[in-house]
mmCIF file of C-alpha atoms and ligand atoms in Angstrom:
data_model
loop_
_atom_site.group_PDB
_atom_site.id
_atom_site.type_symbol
_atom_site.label_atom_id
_atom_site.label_comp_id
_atom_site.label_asym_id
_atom_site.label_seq_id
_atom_site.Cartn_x
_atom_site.Cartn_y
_atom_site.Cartn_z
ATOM 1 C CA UNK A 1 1.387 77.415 -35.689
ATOM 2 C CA UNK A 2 5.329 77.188 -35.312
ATOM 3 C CA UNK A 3 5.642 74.949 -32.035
ATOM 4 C CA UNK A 4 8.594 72.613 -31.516
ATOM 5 C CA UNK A 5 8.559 69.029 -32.764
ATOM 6 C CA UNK A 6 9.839 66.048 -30.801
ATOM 7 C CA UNK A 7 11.619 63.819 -33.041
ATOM 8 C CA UNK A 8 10.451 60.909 -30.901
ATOM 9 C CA UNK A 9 6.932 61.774 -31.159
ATOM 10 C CA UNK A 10 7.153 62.527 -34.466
ATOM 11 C CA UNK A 11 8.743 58.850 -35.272
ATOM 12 C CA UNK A 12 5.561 57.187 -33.225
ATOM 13 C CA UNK A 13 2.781 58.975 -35.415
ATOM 14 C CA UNK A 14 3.176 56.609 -38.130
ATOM 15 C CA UNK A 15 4.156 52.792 -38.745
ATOM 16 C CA UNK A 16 5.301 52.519 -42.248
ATOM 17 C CA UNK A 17 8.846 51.852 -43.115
ATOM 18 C CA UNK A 18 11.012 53.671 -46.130
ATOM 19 C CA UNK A 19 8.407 56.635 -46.173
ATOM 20 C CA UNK A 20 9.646 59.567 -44.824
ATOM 21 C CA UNK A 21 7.621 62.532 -43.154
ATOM 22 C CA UNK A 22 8.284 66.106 -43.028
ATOM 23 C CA UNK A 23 9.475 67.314 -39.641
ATOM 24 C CA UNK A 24 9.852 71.048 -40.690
ATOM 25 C CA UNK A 25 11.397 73.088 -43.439
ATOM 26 C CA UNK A 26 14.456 74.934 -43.852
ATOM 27 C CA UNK A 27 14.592 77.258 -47.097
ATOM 28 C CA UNK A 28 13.777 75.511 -49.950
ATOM 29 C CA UNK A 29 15.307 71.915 -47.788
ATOM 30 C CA UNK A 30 12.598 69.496 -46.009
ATOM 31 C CA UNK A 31 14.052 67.826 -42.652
ATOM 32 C CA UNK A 32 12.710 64.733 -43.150
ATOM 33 C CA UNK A 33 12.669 61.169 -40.365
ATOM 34 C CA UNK A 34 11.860 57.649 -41.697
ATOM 35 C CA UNK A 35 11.816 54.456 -39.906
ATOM 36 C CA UNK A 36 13.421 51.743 -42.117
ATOM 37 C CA UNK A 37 14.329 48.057 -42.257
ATOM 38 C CA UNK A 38 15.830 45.869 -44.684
ATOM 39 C CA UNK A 39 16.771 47.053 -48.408
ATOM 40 C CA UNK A 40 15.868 50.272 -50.209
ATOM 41 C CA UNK A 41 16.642 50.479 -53.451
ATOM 42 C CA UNK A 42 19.961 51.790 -55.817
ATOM 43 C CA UNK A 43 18.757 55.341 -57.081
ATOM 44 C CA UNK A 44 20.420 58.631 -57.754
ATOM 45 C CA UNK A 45 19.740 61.944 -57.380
ATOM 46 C CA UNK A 46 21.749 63.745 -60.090
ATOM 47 C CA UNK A 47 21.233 67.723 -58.609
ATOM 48 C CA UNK A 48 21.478 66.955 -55.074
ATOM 49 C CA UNK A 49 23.255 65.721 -52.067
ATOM 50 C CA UNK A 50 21.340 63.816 -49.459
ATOM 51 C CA UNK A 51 22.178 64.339 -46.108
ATOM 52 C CA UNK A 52 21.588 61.691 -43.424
ATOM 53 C CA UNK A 53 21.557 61.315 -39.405
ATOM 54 C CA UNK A 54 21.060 57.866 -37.601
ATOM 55 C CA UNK A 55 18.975 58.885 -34.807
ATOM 56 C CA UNK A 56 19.228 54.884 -33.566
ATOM 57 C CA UNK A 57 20.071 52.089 -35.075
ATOM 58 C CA UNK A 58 22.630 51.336 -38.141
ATOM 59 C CA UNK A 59 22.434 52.316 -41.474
ATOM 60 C CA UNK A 60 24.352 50.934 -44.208
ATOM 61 C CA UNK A 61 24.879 52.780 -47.551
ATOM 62 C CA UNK A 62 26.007 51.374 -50.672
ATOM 63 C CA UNK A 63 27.881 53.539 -53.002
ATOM 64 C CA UNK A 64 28.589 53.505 -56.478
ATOM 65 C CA UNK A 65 31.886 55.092 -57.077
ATOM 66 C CA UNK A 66 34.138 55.897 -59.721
ATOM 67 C CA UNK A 67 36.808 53.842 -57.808
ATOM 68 C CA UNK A 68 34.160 50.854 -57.524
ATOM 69 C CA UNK A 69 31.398 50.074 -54.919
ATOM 70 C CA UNK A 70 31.714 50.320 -51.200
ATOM 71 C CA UNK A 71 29.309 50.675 -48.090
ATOM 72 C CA UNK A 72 29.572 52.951 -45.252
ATOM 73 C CA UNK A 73 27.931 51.779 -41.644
ATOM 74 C CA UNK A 74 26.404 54.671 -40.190
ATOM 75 C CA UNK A 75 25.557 53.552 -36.620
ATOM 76 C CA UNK A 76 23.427 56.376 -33.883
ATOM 77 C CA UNK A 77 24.260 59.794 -34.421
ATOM 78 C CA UNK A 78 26.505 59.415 -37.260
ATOM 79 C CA UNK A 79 26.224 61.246 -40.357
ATOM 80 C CA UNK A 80 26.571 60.995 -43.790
ATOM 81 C CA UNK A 81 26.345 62.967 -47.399
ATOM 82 C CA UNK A 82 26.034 60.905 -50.253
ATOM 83 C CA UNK A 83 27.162 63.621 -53.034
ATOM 84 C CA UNK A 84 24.618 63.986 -55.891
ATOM 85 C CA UNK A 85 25.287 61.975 -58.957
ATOM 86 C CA UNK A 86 26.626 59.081 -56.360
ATOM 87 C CA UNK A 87 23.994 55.728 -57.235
ATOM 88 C CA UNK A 88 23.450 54.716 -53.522
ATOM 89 C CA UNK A 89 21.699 52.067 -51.484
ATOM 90 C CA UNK A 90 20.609 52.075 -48.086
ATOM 91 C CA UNK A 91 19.918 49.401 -46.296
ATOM 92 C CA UNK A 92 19.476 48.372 -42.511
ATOM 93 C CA UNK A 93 19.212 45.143 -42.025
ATOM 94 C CA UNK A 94 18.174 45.286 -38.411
ATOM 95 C CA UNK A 95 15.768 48.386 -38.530
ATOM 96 C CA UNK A 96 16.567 52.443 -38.241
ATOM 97 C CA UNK A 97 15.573 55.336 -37.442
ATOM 98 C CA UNK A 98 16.902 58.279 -39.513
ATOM 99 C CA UNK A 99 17.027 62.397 -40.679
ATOM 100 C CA UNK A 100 17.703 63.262 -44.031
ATOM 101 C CA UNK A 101 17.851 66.610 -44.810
ATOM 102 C CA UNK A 102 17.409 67.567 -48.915
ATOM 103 C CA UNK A 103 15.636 70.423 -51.464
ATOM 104 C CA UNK A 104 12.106 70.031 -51.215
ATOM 105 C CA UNK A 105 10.715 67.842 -53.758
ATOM 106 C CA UNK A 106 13.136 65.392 -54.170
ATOM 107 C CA UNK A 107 11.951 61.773 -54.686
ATOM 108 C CA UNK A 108 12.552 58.703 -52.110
ATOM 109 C CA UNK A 109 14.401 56.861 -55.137
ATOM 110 C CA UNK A 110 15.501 59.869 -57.218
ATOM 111 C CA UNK A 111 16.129 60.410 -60.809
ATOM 112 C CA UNK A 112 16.897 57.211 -62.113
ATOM 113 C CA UNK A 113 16.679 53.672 -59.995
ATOM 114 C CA UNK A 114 16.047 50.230 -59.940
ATOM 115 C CA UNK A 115 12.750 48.452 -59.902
ATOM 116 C CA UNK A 116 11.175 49.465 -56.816
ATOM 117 C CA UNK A 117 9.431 47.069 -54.661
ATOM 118 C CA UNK A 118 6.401 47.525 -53.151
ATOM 119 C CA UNK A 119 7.284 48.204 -49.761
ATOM 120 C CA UNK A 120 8.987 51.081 -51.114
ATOM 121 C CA UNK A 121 7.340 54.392 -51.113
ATOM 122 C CA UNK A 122 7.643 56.948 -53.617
ATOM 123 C CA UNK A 123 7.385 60.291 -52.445
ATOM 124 C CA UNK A 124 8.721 63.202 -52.033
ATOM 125 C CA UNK A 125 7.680 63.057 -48.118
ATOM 126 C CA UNK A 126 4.277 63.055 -46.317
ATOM 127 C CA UNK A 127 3.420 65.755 -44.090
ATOM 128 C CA UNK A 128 3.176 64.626 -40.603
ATOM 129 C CA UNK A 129 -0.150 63.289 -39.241
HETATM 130 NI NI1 NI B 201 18.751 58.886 -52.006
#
């Protein structure tokens, strides 16, 4: 059934941070919302850009550019594209809530990444409980 979703309600069905859940679908593109805190890790996604939307909190995202690295602070309702083939890092070092919005299927830490720690989940998204 095709109801409307409250984001809020949405973000309090589940606990765990840097795992995203699947709000709805647009085309072949998941909305997705995630609570996260502290470090992700550096990944890229080499066919896609990732969209995100701090919903509250701040979001900071390391990038990997040609000119060198930088970070852009994303605080509530701010948004960002990281362009595909950009190696990026989000972090939030005092805890966020956030949209992305990307193809179906793509993984949490993309194509290529770091080690990823355990409190980072792979995944291409969970549906919502
Ligand atoms: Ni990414």
């Amino acid at each position: 059934m095709n109801e409307p979703i409250a984001l809020d309600q949405a973000l309090a069905s589940f606990d765990a941070l840097w795992s995203p859940r699947i709000v709805t679908r647009v085309n072949d593109y998941d909305v997705r919302v995630a609570k996260v805190e502290g470090e992700h890790v550096w990944h890229v996604h080499d066919d896609t850009d990732e969209f995100f939307l701090v919903l509250d909190g701040e979001l900071h995202i390391g990038l990997r550019e040609s000119g060198g690295e930088r970070t852009v602070v994303l605080g509530k309702g701010e948004v960002f594209t990281v362009p595909r083939g950009t190696f990026h890092k989000p972090v939030a070092p005092h805890g966020a809530r956030i949209l992305l919005f990307e193809p179906s299927g793509t993984l949490t830490v993309g194509d290529r990444h770091e080690e990823v720690p355990a409190y980072v989940d792979v995944t291409t998204g969970h549906e919502l409980g």
